[in-house]
XYZ file of C-alpha atoms in Angstrom:
453
model
C 13.975 47.443 30.745
C 12.405 50.496 29.184
C 10.165 50.581 26.183
C 12.078 51.570 23.053
C 12.497 55.284 22.415
C 10.942 55.323 19.007
C 13.006 57.055 16.362
C 16.327 56.165 18.024
C 18.048 59.504 17.171
C 14.796 61.278 17.646
C 12.620 62.225 20.615
C 9.127 62.032 19.216
C 7.152 62.133 22.498
C 7.439 64.187 25.650
C 8.815 61.267 27.640
C 10.869 59.840 24.751
C 8.180 57.193 24.015
C 4.404 57.180 24.468
C 4.881 55.451 27.856
C 7.560 57.808 29.125
C 10.850 56.323 30.338
C 13.108 59.188 29.216
C 15.509 56.645 27.816
C 17.858 57.267 24.837
C 19.998 54.556 23.245
C 22.493 57.169 21.965
C 26.052 56.681 23.151
C 27.955 59.732 21.760
C 27.830 61.611 25.061
C 29.550 59.722 27.891
C 30.716 60.477 31.418
C 34.195 60.748 29.969
C 33.414 63.548 27.465
C 30.412 65.345 28.926
C 32.640 68.053 30.407
C 33.941 68.889 26.985
C 30.538 69.771 25.498
C 30.316 73.277 23.944
C 27.352 75.360 22.954
C 26.298 74.476 19.359
C 23.413 76.894 19.049
C 20.713 78.685 21.027
C 17.235 79.983 20.239
C 15.469 82.719 22.124
C 11.739 82.977 21.714
C 11.380 86.248 23.662
C 8.551 84.783 25.741
C 10.365 84.245 28.999
C 9.666 86.870 31.550
C 10.701 87.019 35.239
C 8.923 88.878 37.972
C 11.884 91.275 38.176
C 11.119 92.731 34.753
C 8.118 94.596 36.149
C 4.889 95.239 34.242
C 6.253 97.595 31.643
C 6.151 94.943 28.963
C 8.016 92.265 27.078
C 7.989 91.132 23.466
C 5.218 88.661 22.715
C 4.909 87.888 18.978
C 4.080 91.150 17.316
C 2.238 92.576 20.327
C 3.869 94.726 22.997
C 2.371 95.286 26.398
C 2.185 93.959 29.954
C 2.736 90.275 30.269
C 2.557 88.090 33.394
C 5.570 86.270 34.787
C 6.346 83.086 32.785
C 8.264 79.844 33.359
C 10.222 77.800 30.870
C 9.099 74.242 31.638
C 9.035 72.749 28.122
C 10.607 69.481 26.942
C 11.133 69.760 23.168
C 10.486 66.865 20.810
C 12.543 65.974 17.762
C 10.847 64.445 14.692
C 13.022 63.608 11.679
C 15.334 66.670 11.548
C 13.076 69.157 13.182
C 12.844 70.247 16.827
C 9.438 71.435 18.039
C 8.681 73.269 21.263
C 6.171 75.648 22.825
C 6.767 78.768 24.805
C 5.066 79.827 28.047
C 2.538 81.806 25.985
C 1.791 78.852 23.696
C 3.690 80.015 20.602
C 5.011 76.923 18.765
C 8.465 76.947 17.118
C 9.927 74.529 14.598
C 13.685 74.608 14.381
C 16.335 72.873 12.365
C 17.599 70.429 14.973
C 21.270 70.644 13.733
C 21.563 74.419 13.403
C 18.757 75.914 15.456
C 17.558 77.851 12.357
C 13.870 78.722 12.640
C 11.632 76.991 10.118
C 8.324 78.405 11.277
C 6.492 79.798 14.265
C 2.801 79.706 15.124
C 1.116 82.143 17.489
C -2.358 81.123 18.715
C -3.009 84.612 20.051
C -3.590 83.617 23.637
C -5.059 86.384 25.734
C -2.804 86.639 28.774
C -5.383 88.610 30.794
C -6.715 86.805 32.661
C -4.363 83.837 32.742
C -3.228 82.542 36.105
C -0.418 80.285 34.997
C 1.933 80.835 32.019
C 3.763 77.654 31.018
C 3.663 75.023 28.401
C 5.389 71.704 28.949
C 5.404 70.344 25.367
C 3.688 69.471 22.100
C 2.808 66.126 20.518
C 3.415 64.632 17.114
C 1.215 62.399 14.853
C 2.147 61.029 11.406
C -0.322 59.619 8.935
C 0.590 55.869 8.690
C -0.373 56.021 4.991
C 1.030 59.373 3.819
C -1.100 60.902 1.117
C 1.420 63.648 0.175
C -0.987 66.266 1.459
C -0.786 69.048 4.043
C -1.088 67.868 7.638
C 0.106 64.309 6.951
C 2.289 65.169 9.920
C 0.507 67.061 12.690
C 1.803 68.881 15.724
C -0.836 69.081 18.517
C -0.705 71.764 21.241
C -2.915 72.954 24.053
C -3.340 76.556 25.121
C -3.706 78.442 28.385
C -7.142 79.564 27.255
C -8.390 75.988 26.776
C -7.972 75.235 23.063
C -6.555 72.074 21.388
C -4.877 73.007 18.124
C -3.596 70.893 15.181
C -0.729 72.319 13.056
C 0.913 71.132 9.890
C 4.288 69.855 10.965
C 5.951 71.117 7.767
C 4.537 74.651 7.664
C 2.972 75.449 11.068
C -0.339 76.332 9.469
C -3.513 75.160 11.250
C -5.010 71.925 9.922
C -8.333 73.348 8.696
C -10.158 69.979 8.760
C -9.532 69.571 12.477
C -12.345 70.929 14.593
C -13.187 74.478 13.539
C -10.357 75.878 11.433
C -7.742 73.708 13.144
C -8.783 73.984 16.770
C -11.282 72.703 19.341
C -12.635 74.803 22.186
C -12.313 72.541 25.211
C -14.449 74.892 27.318
C -17.568 73.560 25.529
C -19.479 71.394 27.895
C -17.908 72.808 31.112
C -20.760 75.118 31.914
C -20.279 78.568 33.362
C -16.801 79.045 34.860
C -14.038 81.561 35.477
C -11.907 81.608 32.257
C -8.557 81.873 34.070
C -9.234 78.701 36.033
C -9.031 76.275 33.067
C -6.287 75.691 30.468
C -3.813 73.186 29.082
C -0.210 73.167 30.259
C 0.903 69.606 29.263
C 1.108 67.959 25.884
C -1.727 65.743 24.747
C -1.242 61.950 24.349
C -1.439 60.187 20.965
C -2.928 56.694 20.683
C -3.427 55.500 17.083
C -5.821 57.982 15.513
C -6.742 59.618 18.798
C -5.393 62.718 20.492
C -6.209 62.635 24.209
C -6.091 65.539 26.655
C -7.003 66.551 30.148
C -6.518 70.088 31.456
C -5.177 72.195 34.266
C -7.867 73.382 36.660
C -7.061 75.911 39.407
C -8.481 73.712 42.128
C -8.157 75.886 45.206
C -10.524 78.714 44.264
C -14.048 77.451 44.668
C -16.134 74.329 45.124
C -17.696 74.424 41.635
C -14.540 74.916 39.597
C -14.375 73.590 36.060
C -14.627 69.824 35.768
C -11.621 67.672 35.019
C -12.997 65.664 32.094
C -10.488 63.773 29.857
C -11.432 63.658 26.169
C -10.254 61.812 23.117
C -10.652 63.304 19.626
C -10.103 61.978 16.135
C -6.655 63.249 15.055
C -7.938 64.070 11.592
C -11.395 65.554 12.055
C -11.370 66.544 15.672
C -14.588 64.583 16.259
C -15.124 63.620 19.914
C -14.599 59.866 20.262
C -15.010 59.538 24.056
C -14.983 61.464 27.263
C -14.147 60.273 30.774
C -15.906 62.360 33.419
C -14.112 61.343 36.662
C -17.246 60.710 38.722
C -17.624 57.845 41.241
C -18.981 54.630 39.665
C -22.749 54.891 39.056
C -22.922 58.628 39.693
C -24.489 61.046 37.189
C -23.217 64.595 36.677
C -25.116 67.451 38.249
C -25.780 69.859 35.370
C -26.490 73.442 36.295
C -27.090 74.966 32.867
C -27.787 73.999 29.263
C -24.210 74.385 28.173
C -22.869 71.917 30.745
C -22.223 68.288 29.999
C -19.589 67.440 32.596
C -19.577 67.541 36.386
C -17.985 70.548 38.069
C -15.453 70.175 40.875
C -14.022 66.844 39.863
C -10.430 65.855 39.862
C -8.424 67.028 36.825
C -5.537 65.601 34.785
C -3.068 68.495 34.492
C 0.089 66.402 34.100
C 1.347 64.151 31.283
C -0.698 61.161 30.072
C 0.932 57.866 29.096
C -0.330 55.246 26.624
C 0.419 51.563 26.109
C 0.075 51.295 22.336
C 0.119 47.476 22.405
C -2.594 47.057 25.002
C -4.530 50.240 23.948
C -4.481 51.519 27.505
C -4.394 55.164 28.576
C -2.842 56.006 31.987
C -3.912 59.294 33.478
C -2.374 60.828 36.609
C -5.039 62.715 38.465
C -4.852 65.853 40.543
C -6.858 66.845 43.567
C -10.514 67.757 43.885
C -11.444 71.352 44.643
C -10.775 73.007 47.032
C -7.432 71.531 47.827
C -7.262 71.840 51.578
C -10.865 71.302 52.648
C -12.777 68.186 51.579
C -15.899 68.452 53.646
C -17.983 69.306 50.619
C -16.797 66.450 48.367
C -19.288 63.802 49.555
C -18.160 60.665 51.333
C -14.994 58.581 51.508
C -16.395 55.822 49.363
C -18.407 57.841 46.834
C -17.088 61.417 46.962
C -16.008 63.689 44.087
C -12.462 62.703 44.989
C -13.049 58.976 44.299
C -10.446 59.133 41.488
C -8.330 61.986 42.846
C -4.560 61.657 43.446
C -4.558 58.344 41.544
C -3.242 56.722 38.428
C -6.234 55.589 36.375
C -6.073 53.114 33.467
C -8.627 53.789 30.730
C -9.648 51.623 27.788
C -8.264 53.544 24.782
C -11.183 52.602 22.572
C -13.936 53.647 24.979
C -12.550 55.727 27.801
C -13.987 53.362 30.340
C -12.013 52.706 33.594
C -10.044 49.494 33.559
C -8.517 49.956 37.025
C -7.292 52.728 39.308
C -4.765 52.970 42.137
C -5.131 55.820 44.634
C -1.913 57.131 46.121
C -3.645 59.505 48.576
C -7.098 58.923 50.079
C -9.230 62.068 50.479
C -6.335 64.355 49.568
C -6.279 67.438 51.844
C -2.724 68.501 50.953
C -2.789 69.110 47.180
C -0.429 66.144 46.792
C -2.001 65.143 43.454
C -0.405 62.469 41.267
C 1.872 64.846 39.491
C 4.174 62.809 37.185
C 3.671 61.032 33.917
C 3.172 57.280 34.618
C 6.266 55.540 33.379
C 5.819 52.228 31.597
C 8.527 49.579 31.681
C 9.014 45.792 31.821
C 10.374 43.829 34.731
C 11.454 40.170 34.937
C 10.109 38.018 37.824
C 10.152 34.247 38.237
C 11.072 33.824 34.597
C 8.210 35.984 33.378
C 8.061 39.447 31.982
C 5.632 41.674 33.780
C 4.317 44.898 32.175
C 4.961 47.463 34.884
C 4.254 51.101 35.693
C 6.132 53.424 37.982
C 4.244 56.274 39.573
C 6.149 58.874 41.635
C 4.309 61.207 43.969
C 4.795 64.524 45.729
C 5.143 62.661 49.010
C 8.329 61.030 47.704
C 6.589 57.696 47.421
C 7.172 55.605 44.331
C 4.504 53.039 43.552
C 5.357 50.162 41.182
C 2.298 48.544 39.665
C 1.295 45.830 37.173
C -0.038 48.013 34.423
C -2.498 45.403 33.199
C -4.218 45.006 36.577
C -3.110 47.957 38.811
C -1.844 45.502 41.439
C 1.265 46.595 43.349
C 4.477 44.657 42.474
C 5.540 45.011 46.099
C 3.413 45.177 49.232
C 1.652 48.470 49.960
C 0.752 48.969 53.597
C -2.318 50.965 54.695
C -1.044 52.779 57.787
C -3.197 54.676 60.316
C -2.721 58.405 60.045
C -3.717 61.399 62.090
C -7.225 62.794 62.025
C -8.249 66.416 62.493
C -11.068 68.460 64.043
C -11.927 71.070 61.367
C -15.708 71.550 61.442
C -17.499 69.704 58.650
C -14.383 67.880 57.511
C -13.970 64.084 57.423
C -10.722 62.123 57.228
C -9.307 58.956 55.718
C -8.233 56.706 58.581
C -5.278 55.193 56.660
C -2.928 56.114 53.806
C -0.910 53.811 51.474
C 2.842 53.404 52.004
C 4.969 51.392 49.545
C 7.304 48.872 51.096
C 9.723 49.173 48.166
C 11.463 51.172 46.904
C 12.302 53.497 49.779
C 10.982 57.069 49.967
C 12.674 59.630 47.650
C 12.615 62.420 50.325
C 12.802 62.498 54.138
C 9.451 61.907 55.820
C 10.221 63.656 59.099
C 10.621 67.286 60.142
C 11.569 68.534 63.613
C 12.579 71.850 65.160
C 16.161 70.730 64.667
C 15.553 70.684 60.915
C 15.324 74.500 60.990
C 17.840 76.543 59.007
C 18.441 80.210 58.672
C 21.005 82.694 57.378
C 21.419 84.046 60.911
C 20.989 82.488 64.348
C 17.956 84.663 64.852
C 16.310 83.386 61.676
C 17.049 79.837 62.589
C 15.671 80.273 66.071
C 12.471 81.855 64.685
C 12.083 78.996 62.236
C 12.608 76.475 65.001
C 9.881 78.091 67.071
C 7.428 78.074 64.136
C 7.986 74.390 63.592
C 7.540 73.559 67.242
C 4.322 75.535 67.431
C 2.669 73.916 64.364
C 0.945 70.532 64.347
C 3.017 67.691 62.882
C 2.140 64.029 63.052
C 3.711 62.772 59.834
C 3.374 63.584 56.169
C -0.438 63.121 56.285
C -1.073 65.493 59.167
C -4.318 67.249 58.096
C -4.847 70.995 57.918
C -5.920 72.520 61.247
C -7.077 75.740 62.793
C -3.908 75.642 64.949
C -1.675 75.478 61.880
C -0.151 72.377 60.310
C 3.216 71.759 58.692
C 2.840 70.454 55.155
C 5.908 68.404 54.482
C 6.760 67.597 51.773
C 4.645 70.509 50.632
C 2.505 70.653 47.486
C 5.519 71.231 45.221
C 6.985 67.819 46.007
C 8.681 65.386 46.531
C 8.403 64.604 42.859
C 6.468 66.883 40.567
C 5.868 66.671 36.799
C 9.391 65.448 36.154
C 9.131 61.686 35.830
C 11.715 58.874 36.359
C 14.041 57.576 33.710
C 14.225 53.824 33.122
C 17.611 52.477 32.009
């Protein structure tokens, strides 16, 4: 059973509800009539740009000029009768949900040079539980590629001036010196009561001391920092290199979508990998390294940001497997009792089902021995977790016979490449010889999360 999609005919959160689930109770569209659907309206932002368009330019707000390739990865939300979405360059549109007519657009003026990734997966909505009939009683929150968290009036699109500085917070504050293009927000923030909670995307395969992956909660009205979770091993203190740094560099980040359990006041964050992705010899040790919380789902106390529990899907991740999907909250019946559960997909195709109050697996998880490597300075996790149920979502084996090509010559060359590379299962570590990464870092499952019916 999924948690209710609040709003019924609406879609007020990225995943349909604060805990994901992607469930809608609507019944108008059925298998019998889906083939008869016709286009009702379409809206073009002008911000999508493919690599084939060259560098001559594309329309971006009122500014013309070269723009990098972009990707349309957004899931719109619908609140009351308005559809809200963000473009790859962080412009936010409000449209009449029935007609597609534009009500307003907000342009944060993101500088696209230098920006390494150009996508925005969604925005978030907060409504004042005691409306005062004032501006910003309804707020739309959005993050930007250049590391800002912005609050907009849901009715007009104007910045909420009492939030942070003129409607925005610079999330780069506290990170210390870093390369600007290596930090930004691509996923919508989470809302829990009067808190707006966000992590960030960190390009984690560039350098050892990349920006830290701190998760922060701010007051939805004032923008005041309420808590921060710096993903360091228990008992560790951050190493601060300069006066402007408050958070550890090189830690795991939370680039994907956060879930919240509004009843239990729990925040569930899916963590990425520590930097650099494919070499972990500089992270510390297996039990107290900078990747202690990497490639995990971590439950935080929503009032304090303190860790309640964590479950690691990959130990000492050397493959950039991450934990890419929004944790999906649901309820399951067992022995006459209702268990609050959480489903966590992974890039390996594994699906871990956990008790979301304790982090304990609902079905046995086996720690299986995996291959080690011989890269100088590297160390390796001796085992990795494999769920007994449900079965894997993708094949876990690749052989030369798996090869495919448009021509026999291509297929033969591919077969030879597979045969020459090292392969001892999905956790075969990187090697000097060359290792097959399968499934590769794209998944498996990526930021798209499961639906609960």
